[in-house]
GROMACS .gro file of C-alpha atoms in nm:
model
  463
    1MET     CA    1   0.206   0.349  -1.482
    2LYS     CA    2  -0.028   0.097  -1.445
    3ASN     CA    3  -0.205   0.087  -1.106
    4SER     CA    4  -0.060  -0.260  -1.048
    5LYS     CA    5   0.257  -0.120  -0.967
    6LEU     CA    6   0.140   0.120  -0.727
    7THR     CA    7  -0.055  -0.165  -0.551
    8LYS     CA    8   0.253  -0.364  -0.505
    9ILE     CA    9   0.385  -0.073  -0.326
   10LEU     CA   10   0.077  -0.020  -0.119
   11ALA     CA   11   0.051  -0.414  -0.031
   12ALA     CA   12   0.415  -0.387   0.100
   13VAL     CA   13   0.358  -0.029   0.282
   14ILE     CA   14   0.384  -0.167   0.641
   15LEU     CA   15   0.703  -0.385   0.562
   16PHE     CA   16   0.895  -0.079   0.372
   17LEU     CA   17   0.781   0.286   0.395
   18LEU     CA   18   0.962   0.429   0.083
   19PRO     CA   19   1.086   0.780   0.136
   20PHE     CA   20   0.826   0.968  -0.101
   21PHE     CA   21   0.808   1.250   0.159
   22SER     CA   22   0.683   1.570  -0.008
   23GLN     CA   23   0.443   1.860   0.055
   24ALA     CA   24   0.345   2.087  -0.246
   25GLN     CA   25   0.495   2.162  -0.572
   26LEU     CA   26   0.476   2.295  -0.918
   27LEU     CA   27   0.545   2.066  -1.172
   28LYS     CA   28   0.503   2.053  -1.573
   29GLY     CA   29   0.543   1.825  -1.841
   30THR     CA   30   0.520   1.720  -2.196
   31VAL     CA   31   0.421   1.365  -2.346
   32GLN     CA   32   0.542   1.246  -2.673
   33GLY     CA   33   0.401   0.931  -2.777
   34ASN     CA   34   0.123   0.692  -2.647
   35VAL     CA   35   0.173   0.686  -2.276
   36GLU     CA   36  -0.119   0.521  -2.141
   37ASP     CA   37  -0.082   0.589  -1.772
   38ILE     CA   38   0.076   0.878  -1.545
   39GLN     CA   39   0.054   0.851  -1.163
   40LEU     CA   40   0.219   1.088  -0.907
   41ALA     CA   41   0.277   0.985  -0.563
   42ILE     CA   42   0.305   1.259  -0.288
   43SER     CA   43   0.344   1.218   0.076
   44ARG     CA   44   0.269   1.545   0.246
   45ASP     CA   45   0.394   1.479   0.582
   46GLY     CA   46   0.650   1.217   0.557
   47ASP     CA   47   0.407   0.943   0.628
   48VAL     CA   48   0.390   0.701   0.347
   49MET     CA   49   0.044   0.578   0.468
   50SER     CA   50  -0.071   0.925   0.386
   51THR     CA   51   0.087   0.903   0.036
   52GLU     CA   52  -0.152   1.022  -0.225
   53TYR     CA   53  -0.171   0.853  -0.551
   54ILE     CA   54  -0.304   1.117  -0.804
   55GLU     CA   55  -0.357   1.061  -1.173
   56ILE     CA   56  -0.196   1.275  -1.415
   57ASN     CA   57  -0.445   1.402  -1.677
   58VAL     CA   58  -0.243   1.460  -2.016
   59ALA     CA   59  -0.426   1.710  -2.267
   60ASP     CA   60  -0.494   1.667  -2.601
   61ASP     CA   61  -0.141   1.844  -2.713
   62GLY     CA   62   0.028   1.628  -2.458
   63SER     CA   63   0.085   1.884  -2.195
   64PHE     CA   64  -0.006   1.831  -1.821
   65SER     CA   65   0.076   2.027  -1.499
   66PHE     CA   66   0.037   1.939  -1.094
   67ASP     CA   67   0.031   2.223  -0.853
   68THR     CA   68  -0.005   2.219  -0.484
   69ARG     CA   69   0.158   2.406  -0.168
   70LEU     CA   70   0.468   2.251  -0.043
   71MET     CA   71   0.540   2.253   0.329
   72THR     CA   72   0.936   2.173   0.356
   73PRO     CA   73   1.229   2.230   0.156
   74PHE     CA   74   1.256   1.860   0.110
   75ASN     CA   75   0.976   1.797  -0.138
   76ASP     CA   76   1.032   1.475  -0.337
   77VAL     CA   77   0.779   1.325  -0.576
   78ILE     CA   78   0.754   0.996  -0.776
   79LEU     CA   79   0.586   0.969  -1.151
   80TYR     CA   80   0.499   0.603  -1.234
   81ILE     CA   81   0.463   0.612  -1.632
   82GLY     CA   82   0.331   0.337  -1.839
   83GLU     CA   83   0.421  -0.010  -1.665
   84ASN     CA   84   0.781  -0.008  -1.532
   85THR     CA   85   0.909   0.355  -1.543
   86ILE     CA   86   0.982   0.543  -1.242
   87CYS     CA   87   1.072   0.902  -1.241
   88GLY     CA   88   1.165   1.087  -0.911
   89ALA     CA   89   1.116   1.485  -0.935
   90HIS     CA   90   1.230   1.728  -0.654
   91LEU     CA   91   0.992   2.016  -0.606
   92GLU     CA   92   1.013   2.360  -0.423
   93ASN     CA   93   0.762   2.667  -0.387
   94GLY     CA   94   0.791   2.921  -0.614
   95LYS     CA   95   1.010   2.701  -0.863
   96ILE     CA   96   0.901   2.546  -1.169
   97LEU     CA   97   1.036   2.204  -1.294
   98GLU     CA   98   0.944   2.059  -1.636
   99VAL     CA   99   0.993   1.720  -1.739
  100MET     CA  100   0.978   1.594  -2.080
  101ILE     CA  101   0.856   1.217  -2.134
  102ASN     CA  102   0.886   1.050  -2.464
  103LYS     CA  103   0.747   0.687  -2.568
  104ALA     CA  104   0.954   0.539  -2.858
  105GLU     CA  105   0.830   0.317  -3.125
  106ASP     CA  106   0.969   0.000  -2.950
  107GLY     CA  107   0.782   0.089  -2.628
  108SER     CA  108   1.071   0.205  -2.426
  109ILE     CA  109   0.984   0.515  -2.214
  110SER     CA  110   1.241   0.813  -2.143
  111PHE     CA  111   1.239   1.126  -1.953
  112THR     CA  112   1.442   1.462  -1.934
  113PHE     CA  113   1.419   1.738  -1.715
  114GLU     CA  114   1.447   2.137  -1.754
  115GLY     CA  115   1.402   2.410  -1.515
  116ASP     CA  116   1.442   2.465  -1.181
  117HIS     CA  117   1.606   2.163  -0.981
  118LYS     CA  118   1.683   1.974  -1.289
  119VAL     CA  119   2.021   1.823  -1.143
  120VAL     CA  120   1.848   1.715  -0.817
  121SER     CA  121   1.553   1.553  -1.014
  122GLU     CA  122   1.794   1.361  -1.206
  123PHE     CA  123   1.956   1.274  -0.880
  124TYR     CA  124   1.650   1.159  -0.713
  125SER     CA  125   1.513   0.957  -1.038
  126CYS     CA  126   1.832   0.752  -0.996
  127PHE     CA  127   1.764   0.719  -0.622
  128ALA     CA  128   1.428   0.599  -0.666
  129GLN     CA  129   1.511   0.342  -0.923
  130ALA     CA  130   1.805   0.248  -0.737
  131TYR     CA  131   1.603   0.185  -0.419
  132ASP     CA  132   1.282   0.052  -0.562
  133MET     CA  133   1.154  -0.204  -0.345
  134MET     CA  134   1.024  -0.408  -0.609
  135ARG     CA  135   1.356  -0.486  -0.741
  136TYR     CA  136   1.436  -0.638  -0.399
  137LEU     CA  137   1.119  -0.804  -0.302
  138PRO     CA  138   0.935  -0.880  -0.621
  139MET     CA  139   0.580  -0.977  -0.592
  140ASP     CA  140   0.647  -1.240  -0.836
  141VAL     CA  141   0.859  -1.498  -0.675
  142SER     CA  142   0.978  -1.642  -0.997
  143GLN     CA  143   1.171  -1.340  -1.067
  144ALA     CA  144   1.333  -1.351  -0.711
  145LYS     CA  145   1.714  -1.357  -0.666
  146THR     CA  146   1.931  -1.506  -0.384
  147TYR     CA  147   1.991  -1.316  -0.054
  148LYS     CA  148   2.357  -1.277  -0.146
  149GLU     CA  149   2.248  -1.120  -0.508
  150TYR     CA  150   2.030  -0.868  -0.339
  151ARG     CA  151   2.279  -0.785  -0.111
  152GLU     CA  152   2.513  -0.706  -0.358
  153ILE     CA  153   2.288  -0.529  -0.574
  154LEU     CA  154   2.188  -0.317  -0.293
  155ALA     CA  155   2.574  -0.239  -0.192
  156ASP     CA  156   2.653  -0.140  -0.543
  157GLU     CA  157   2.370   0.096  -0.574
  158THR     CA  158   2.455   0.246  -0.242
  159VAL     CA  159   2.806   0.303  -0.374
  160LYS     CA  160   2.690   0.450  -0.705
  161MET     CA  161   2.469   0.685  -0.518
  162LYS     CA  162   2.706   0.825  -0.303
  163LYS     CA  163   2.938   0.909  -0.595
  164MET     CA  164   2.651   1.083  -0.738
  165LEU     CA  165   2.601   1.309  -0.445
  166SER     CA  166   2.860   1.546  -0.586
  167VAL     CA  167   2.635   1.673  -0.840
  168ILE     CA  168   2.412   1.857  -0.588
  169SER     CA  169   2.535   2.196  -0.518
  170ASP     CA  170   2.312   2.291  -0.239
  171LYS     CA  171   2.483   2.201   0.103
  172GLN     CA  172   2.152   2.142   0.283
  173LEU     CA  173   1.999   1.909   0.006
  174ARG     CA  174   2.344   1.730   0.000
  175GLU     CA  175   2.354   1.657   0.378
  176TYR     CA  176   1.995   1.559   0.359
  177TYR     CA  177   2.021   1.311   0.060
  178THR     CA  178   2.353   1.171   0.213
  179LYS     CA  179   2.139   1.079   0.525
  180MET     CA  180   1.860   0.943   0.291
  181ILE     CA  181   2.106   0.711   0.126
  182ASP     CA  182   2.238   0.545   0.435
  183ALA     CA  183   1.891   0.534   0.590
  184THR     CA  184   1.723   0.369   0.290
  185ASP     CA  185   2.038   0.124   0.253
  186LYS     CA  186   1.987   0.012   0.617
  187SER     CA  187   1.609   0.003   0.565
  188LEU     CA  188   1.635  -0.245   0.268
  189THR     CA  189   1.904  -0.451   0.446
  190VAL     CA  190   1.651  -0.501   0.714
  191ARG     CA  191   1.378  -0.588   0.462
  192LEU     CA  192   1.605  -0.838   0.321
  193ILE     CA  193   1.698  -0.996   0.636
  194GLN     CA  194   1.344  -1.015   0.745
  195GLU     CA  195   1.266  -1.196   0.414
  196GLU     CA  196   1.577  -1.436   0.435
  197ALA     CA  197   1.458  -1.544   0.786
  198ARG     CA  198   1.120  -1.607   0.687
  199LYS     CA  199   1.247  -1.829   0.406
  200GLN     CA  200   1.460  -1.984   0.631
  201ASN     CA  201   1.212  -2.023   0.956
  202LYS     CA  202   1.460  -1.831   1.164
  203LYS     CA  203   1.437  -1.550   1.397
  204ASN     CA  204   1.551  -1.198   1.258
  205THR     CA  205   1.789  -1.179   1.547
  206ASP     CA  206   1.959  -1.498   1.413
  207PHE     CA  207   2.127  -1.222   1.183
  208PRO     CA  208   2.386  -1.039   1.379
  209GLU     CA  209   2.349  -0.744   1.131
  210PHE     CA  210   1.981  -0.697   1.195
  211ALA     CA  211   2.050  -0.621   1.584
  212LYS     CA  212   2.332  -0.415   1.496
  213ILE     CA  213   2.101  -0.182   1.259
  214ILE     CA  214   1.844  -0.185   1.514
  215ASP     CA  215   2.051  -0.075   1.787
  216ALA     CA  216   2.198   0.199   1.596
  217ILE     CA  217   1.854   0.378   1.507
  218ASP     CA  218   1.774   0.687   1.648
  219VAL     CA  219   1.381   0.606   1.677
  220ASN     CA  220   1.319   0.973   1.688
  221ASP     CA  221   1.485   1.104   1.386
  222GLU     CA  222   1.260   1.214   1.128
  223ILE     CA  223   1.497   1.065   0.819
  224SER     CA  224   1.505   0.755   0.979
  225MET     CA  225   1.106   0.746   1.003
  226ARG     CA  226   1.093   0.850   0.649
  227CYS     CA  227   1.303   0.544   0.542
  228GLY     CA  228   1.109   0.305   0.759
  229LEU     CA  229   1.371   0.280   1.003
  230SER     CA  230   1.177   0.420   1.316
  231PHE     CA  231   0.894   0.155   1.246
  232ASP     CA  232   1.168  -0.101   1.232
  233PHE     CA  233   1.296  -0.018   1.594
  234ILE     CA  234   0.924  -0.003   1.763
  235GLY     CA  235   0.877  -0.343   1.541
  236ALA     CA  236   1.167  -0.474   1.704
  237LYS     CA  237   1.061  -0.410   2.060
  238VAL     CA  238   0.710  -0.557   2.035
  239ASN     CA  239   0.691  -0.905   2.120
  240PRO     CA  240   0.684  -1.122   1.782
  241GLU     CA  241   0.457  -1.372   1.941
  242LEU     CA  242   0.186  -1.123   1.961
  243GLU     CA  243   0.179  -1.073   1.559
  244ASN     CA  244  -0.145  -1.216   1.422
  245TYR     CA  245  -0.179  -1.109   1.074
  246GLY     CA  246  -0.519  -1.180   0.977
  247GLY     CA  247  -0.638  -1.235   1.304
  248ASP     CA  248  -0.691  -1.082   1.635
  249MET     CA  249  -0.429  -0.781   1.623
  250THR     CA  250  -0.543  -0.618   1.974
  251PRO     CA  251  -0.246  -0.772   2.185
  252TYR     CA  252   0.004  -0.650   1.942
  253CYS     CA  253  -0.134  -0.312   1.860
  254LEU     CA  254  -0.167  -0.238   2.247
  255GLU     CA  255   0.184  -0.348   2.309
  256TYR     CA  256   0.290  -0.134   2.029
  257MET     CA  257   0.138   0.197   2.163
  258GLY     CA  258   0.330   0.121   2.483
  259VAL     CA  259   0.658   0.073   2.321
  260VAL     CA  260   0.631   0.400   2.100
  261GLU     CA  261   0.538   0.572   2.469
  262ARG     CA  262   0.819   0.454   2.601
  263TYR     CA  263   1.097   0.541   2.347
  264VAL     CA  264   0.933   0.827   2.121
  265THR     CA  265   0.928   1.162   2.230
  266ASN     CA  266   0.945   1.340   1.869
  267ALA     CA  267   0.567   1.460   1.801
  268THR     CA  268   0.613   1.415   1.410
  269VAL     CA  269   0.766   1.073   1.447
  270LYS     CA  270   0.483   0.986   1.700
  271LYS     CA  271   0.197   1.090   1.495
  272VAL     CA  272   0.330   0.864   1.202
  273LEU     CA  273   0.357   0.581   1.414
  274ALA     CA  274   0.008   0.649   1.543
  275ASN     CA  275  -0.114   0.648   1.211
  276THR     CA  276   0.080   0.293   1.137
  277CYS     CA  277  -0.056   0.150   1.457
  278ALA     CA  278  -0.434   0.207   1.380
  279TYR     CA  279  -0.376   0.121   0.984
  280THR     CA  280  -0.228  -0.193   1.069
  281TYR     CA  281  -0.496  -0.307   1.322
  282PHE     CA  282  -0.760  -0.218   1.096
  283THR     CA  283  -0.638  -0.326   0.767
  284PHE     CA  284  -0.457  -0.656   0.877
  285GLY     CA  285  -0.645  -0.740   1.178
  286LYS     CA  286  -0.958  -0.929   1.233
  287GLY     CA  287  -1.178  -1.010   1.528
  288GLY     CA  288  -1.074  -0.908   1.883
  289ASP     CA  289  -1.158  -0.679   2.131
  290TYR     CA  290  -1.165  -0.383   1.916
  291MET     CA  291  -1.344  -0.143   2.181
  292ALA     CA  292  -1.010  -0.226   2.393
  293PHE     CA  293  -0.788  -0.123   2.100
  294TRP     CA  294  -1.005   0.164   2.054
  295GLU     CA  295  -1.010   0.318   2.419
  296LYS     CA  296  -0.646   0.273   2.450
  297TYR     CA  297  -0.582   0.445   2.079
  298LYS     CA  298  -0.774   0.752   2.166
  299LYS     CA  299  -0.559   0.815   2.491
  300PHE     CA  300  -0.240   0.717   2.293
  301ALA     CA  301  -0.324   0.953   1.993
  302ARG     CA  302  -0.486   1.243   2.229
  303ASP     CA  303  -0.240   1.491   2.065
  304PHE     CA  304  -0.331   1.396   1.723
  305PRO     CA  305  -0.739   1.436   1.715
  306ASP     CA  306  -0.712   1.397   1.313
  307MET     CA  307  -0.571   1.057   1.363
  308ILE     CA  308  -0.885   0.983   1.556
  309THR     CA  309  -1.099   1.116   1.334
  310ARG     CA  310  -0.953   0.954   1.049
  311TYR     CA  311  -1.021   0.602   1.238
  312GLU     CA  312  -1.324   0.636   1.433
  313GLY     CA  313  -1.540   0.578   1.099
  314LYS     CA  314  -1.370   0.204   1.105
  315ILE     CA  315  -1.488   0.166   1.468
  316GLU     CA  316  -1.845   0.256   1.343
  317ALA     CA  317  -1.814   0.028   1.061
  318LEU     CA  318  -1.730  -0.263   1.278
  319THR     CA  319  -2.008  -0.185   1.482
  320LYS     CA  320  -2.266  -0.144   1.181
  321THR     CA  321  -2.114  -0.453   0.991
  322ALA     CA  322  -2.146  -0.706   1.282
  323LYS     CA  323  -2.287  -1.060   1.235
  324GLY     CA  324  -2.674  -1.018   1.167
  325LYS     CA  325  -2.677  -0.654   1.059
  326ASP     CA  326  -2.860  -0.555   0.728
  327ALA     CA  327  -2.596  -0.587   0.468
  328PHE     CA  328  -2.517  -0.241   0.314
  329ASP     CA  329  -2.655  -0.212  -0.057
  330VAL     CA  330  -2.488  -0.054  -0.351
  331THR     CA  331  -2.557   0.003  -0.697
  332MET     CA  332  -2.296  -0.169  -0.959
  333SER     CA  333  -2.231  -0.207  -1.308
  334SER     CA  334  -2.172  -0.510  -1.514
  335PRO     CA  335  -1.917  -0.504  -1.784
  336GLU     CA  336  -2.176  -0.434  -2.058
  337GLY     CA  337  -2.275  -0.102  -1.816
  338LYS     CA  338  -2.598  -0.257  -1.705
  339LEU     CA  339  -2.706  -0.121  -1.363
  340CYS     CA  340  -2.813  -0.339  -1.067
  341LYS     CA  341  -2.810  -0.342  -0.703
  342LEU     CA  342  -2.640  -0.576  -0.481
  343SER     CA  343  -2.950  -0.636  -0.295
  344ASP     CA  344  -3.061  -0.817  -0.644
  345TYR     CA  345  -2.829  -1.107  -0.553
  346PHE     CA  346  -2.966  -1.148  -0.191
  347GLY     CA  347  -3.150  -1.485  -0.154
  348LYS     CA  348  -2.870  -1.717  -0.174
  349PHE     CA  349  -2.563  -1.734   0.037
  350LEU     CA  350  -2.352  -1.466  -0.117
  351TYR     CA  351  -1.946  -1.458  -0.143
  352ILE     CA  352  -1.836  -1.110  -0.215
  353ASP     CA  353  -1.478  -1.058  -0.369
  354VAL     CA  354  -1.373  -0.680  -0.357
  355TRP     CA  355  -1.058  -0.619  -0.578
  356ALA     CA  356  -0.903  -0.410  -0.805
  357THR     CA  357  -0.677  -0.491  -1.123
  358TRP     CA  358  -0.375  -0.284  -0.959
  359CYS     CA  359  -0.392  -0.504  -0.621
  360GLY     CA  360  -0.117  -0.739  -0.640
  361PRO     CA  361  -0.290  -0.956  -0.334
  362CYS     CA  362  -0.621  -0.910  -0.497
  363CYS     CA  363  -0.500  -1.085  -0.842
  364ALA     CA  364  -0.317  -1.345  -0.639
  365GLU     CA  365  -0.659  -1.466  -0.517
  366ILE     CA  366  -0.808  -1.499  -0.863
  367PRO     CA  367  -0.690  -1.879  -0.931
  368TYR     CA  368  -0.810  -1.979  -0.576
  369LEU     CA  369  -1.134  -1.808  -0.640
  370GLU     CA  370  -1.172  -1.953  -0.962
  371LYS     CA  371  -1.114  -2.334  -0.807
  372LEU     CA  372  -1.391  -2.231  -0.565
  373VAL     CA  373  -1.635  -2.100  -0.829
  374ALA     CA  374  -1.594  -2.438  -1.009
  375HIS     CA  375  -1.603  -2.639  -0.707
  376PHE     CA  376  -1.982  -2.490  -0.636
  377LYS     CA  377  -2.077  -2.475  -1.003
  378GLY     CA  378  -2.430  -2.574  -1.063
  379ASN     CA  379  -2.517  -2.508  -0.681
  380ASP     CA  380  -2.804  -2.283  -0.646
  381ARG     CA  381  -2.772  -2.203  -0.255
  382VAL     CA  382  -2.451  -2.003  -0.336
  383GLN     CA  383  -2.335  -1.687  -0.533
  384PHE     CA  384  -2.030  -1.575  -0.621
  385ILE     CA  385  -1.934  -1.205  -0.742
  386SER     CA  386  -1.658  -0.987  -0.782
  387ILE     CA  387  -1.688  -0.605  -0.720
  388SER     CA  388  -1.407  -0.397  -0.842
  389VAL     CA  389  -1.330  -0.029  -0.707
  390ASP     CA  390  -1.119   0.029  -1.008
  391ALA     CA  391  -1.103   0.370  -1.100
  392ASN     CA  392  -0.980   0.278  -1.428
  393LYS     CA  393  -1.225   0.099  -1.595
  394LYS     CA  394  -1.086   0.019  -1.908
  395ALA     CA  395  -0.797  -0.172  -1.721
  396TRP     CA  396  -1.090  -0.353  -1.528
  397GLN     CA  397  -1.246  -0.462  -1.863
  398ALA     CA  398  -0.902  -0.553  -2.007
  399LYS     CA  399  -0.844  -0.764  -1.717
  400LEU     CA  400  -1.181  -0.947  -1.766
  401GLU     CA  401  -1.140  -0.980  -2.137
  402LYS     CA  402  -0.806  -1.168  -2.069
  403ASP     CA  403  -0.889  -1.367  -1.777
  404LYS     CA  404  -1.275  -1.453  -1.889
  405PRO     CA  405  -1.411  -1.535  -1.544
  406GLU     CA  406  -1.713  -1.758  -1.510
  407TRP     CA  407  -1.872  -1.574  -1.236
  408SER     CA  408  -2.050  -1.233  -1.208
  409GLN     CA  409  -1.840  -0.923  -1.244
  410PHE     CA  410  -1.922  -0.556  -1.137
  411ILE     CA  411  -1.743  -0.238  -1.094
  412LEU     CA  412  -1.858   0.051  -0.895
  413SER     CA  413  -1.823   0.404  -0.980
  414SER     CA  414  -1.574   0.645  -0.767
  415LYS     CA  415  -1.819   0.774  -0.555
  416ASP     CA  416  -2.031   0.469  -0.482
  417ALA     CA  417  -1.659   0.279  -0.460
  418ALA     CA  418  -1.587   0.517  -0.168
  419THR     CA  419  -1.926   0.499   0.002
  420PHE     CA  420  -1.895   0.118  -0.026
  421GLN     CA  421  -1.561   0.087   0.119
  422GLU     CA  422  -1.633   0.323   0.418
  423ALA     CA  423  -1.957   0.160   0.503
  424TRP     CA  424  -1.812  -0.195   0.498
  425GLY     CA  425  -1.513  -0.027   0.683
  426ILE     CA  426  -1.263  -0.149   0.421
  427SER     CA  427  -0.911  -0.009   0.466
  428GLY     CA  428  -0.725  -0.249   0.212
  429ILE     CA  429  -0.803  -0.480  -0.049
  430PRO     CA  430  -0.854  -0.771  -0.106
  431ARG     CA  431  -1.175  -0.810   0.119
  432PHE     CA  432  -1.436  -1.099   0.121
  433ILE     CA  433  -1.760  -1.067   0.240
  434MET     CA  434  -2.024  -1.310   0.323
  435ILE     CA  435  -2.395  -1.235   0.346
  436ASP     CA  436  -2.673  -1.481   0.419
  437LYS     CA  437  -2.952  -1.545   0.223
  438ASN     CA  438  -3.206  -1.326   0.403
  439GLY     CA  439  -2.954  -1.011   0.319
  440LYS     CA  440  -2.796  -1.027   0.669
  441ILE     CA  441  -2.436  -0.993   0.740
  442PHE     CA  442  -2.253  -1.312   0.774
  443GLU     CA  443  -1.892  -1.228   0.751
  444ALA     CA  444  -1.797  -0.865   0.677
  445ASP     CA  445  -1.430  -0.974   0.655
  446ALA     CA  446  -1.479  -1.319   0.552
  447MET     CA  447  -1.210  -1.615   0.456
  448ARG     CA  448  -1.013  -1.563   0.158
  449PRO     CA  449  -1.047  -1.810  -0.149
  450SER     CA  450  -0.670  -1.940  -0.047
  451ASP     CA  451  -0.751  -1.989   0.294
  452GLU     CA  452  -0.756  -2.367   0.408
  453GLY     CA  453  -1.103  -2.487   0.495
  454ILE     CA  454  -1.288  -2.239   0.273
  455ILE     CA  455  -1.485  -2.516   0.074
  456GLU     CA  456  -1.578  -2.706   0.388
  457PHE     CA  457  -1.681  -2.375   0.555
  458ILE     CA  458  -1.908  -2.256   0.280
  459GLU     CA  459  -2.069  -2.612   0.237
  460GLU     CA  460  -2.154  -2.611   0.613
  461GLN     CA  461  -2.319  -2.262   0.590
  462ILE     CA  462  -2.525  -2.363   0.278
  463LYS     CA  463  -2.681  -2.709   0.416
   0.00000   0.00000   0.00000
């Protein structure tokens, strides 16, 4: 599928952790018709924020394969095919699952299975489609339904999935998917309540069903964790007034760690929650006493040294990208393939948009960025550039051809994109960066084009 679908899932990952937990597999397939893109999502430890999105390379003869070593008997992966097709697959070490993908002349895509776990994969494909979060929380608000309609759809899908359980002959798998259905239904219900509460400017607890679900959660149950319920439980115990997404998340994350330590005894669940805490802090937080967070986090995650290693680079990046430091340079490519350096644009106040075509929130900022660029058109003291971290260069070029932006556009190679994001401490996009005319960092995590007052802010800096 197109990366845009994946990004929608990524942009909402904190809100809903869909159970893609997997751990290895052997999958073979064939493609008939012109299928532009196939990506496979696999989480090796049940932690959705550790989910890998892997491009599937289709050979000239239409064949492809995916192989890895699985760690548990419950290994469900998702194939995203084309723009809107979701295909689930259940894999097991030593077994071979085959999937045949066909794109008809009318553009519709279908798939069939053969081999080991054929029936289970057919079931899991229905499961993945039934509980696809984008059905219930679409990025395009014009496509949204009412809260009541979504609840009815969810209820119908859960009834359907429970009826389908009978096709699974393996007792252990059937018990597992029975729990998955129940937990996923509850998790999506929580998501819908949270969204409705937001729309009505109410508290989640104003909905009696919310407290009922939260109180019944076993925070230490790993299936609950994989379906997002453990995250819901911890989140409900943290003071909501501490939430400050886009601002200082230090108080919130400090309390979050305290709540986890109070309730969680399962090491697997605690590790995933530790990852969630750090990911939230570095992705959605901005400003604050990051060293206070880090000192607490190192003690909190002391049993998970890989978590500390994973995020210590973020702390280093925050130090290196402090205001007044030299801006990190990188080689970029224009749409015509001409190479240049970011430093070639130093000398003016530089506003940088780091984005990708598959990132829904990134694309949502584009209309605001267009207005920002138009406002400063002809002003030789400020420069706007967009830097794409797309792996799919054709998708980037197609987006530019469609939008025809009137400011400079560049793309980074995969290697340079990884180095650039690490250097700037970029955990998620969109990210906006401000560099002063002397090539010094002004803001490593700057205001978004949609933020109120950004025009006045930039005008003040370029006086």
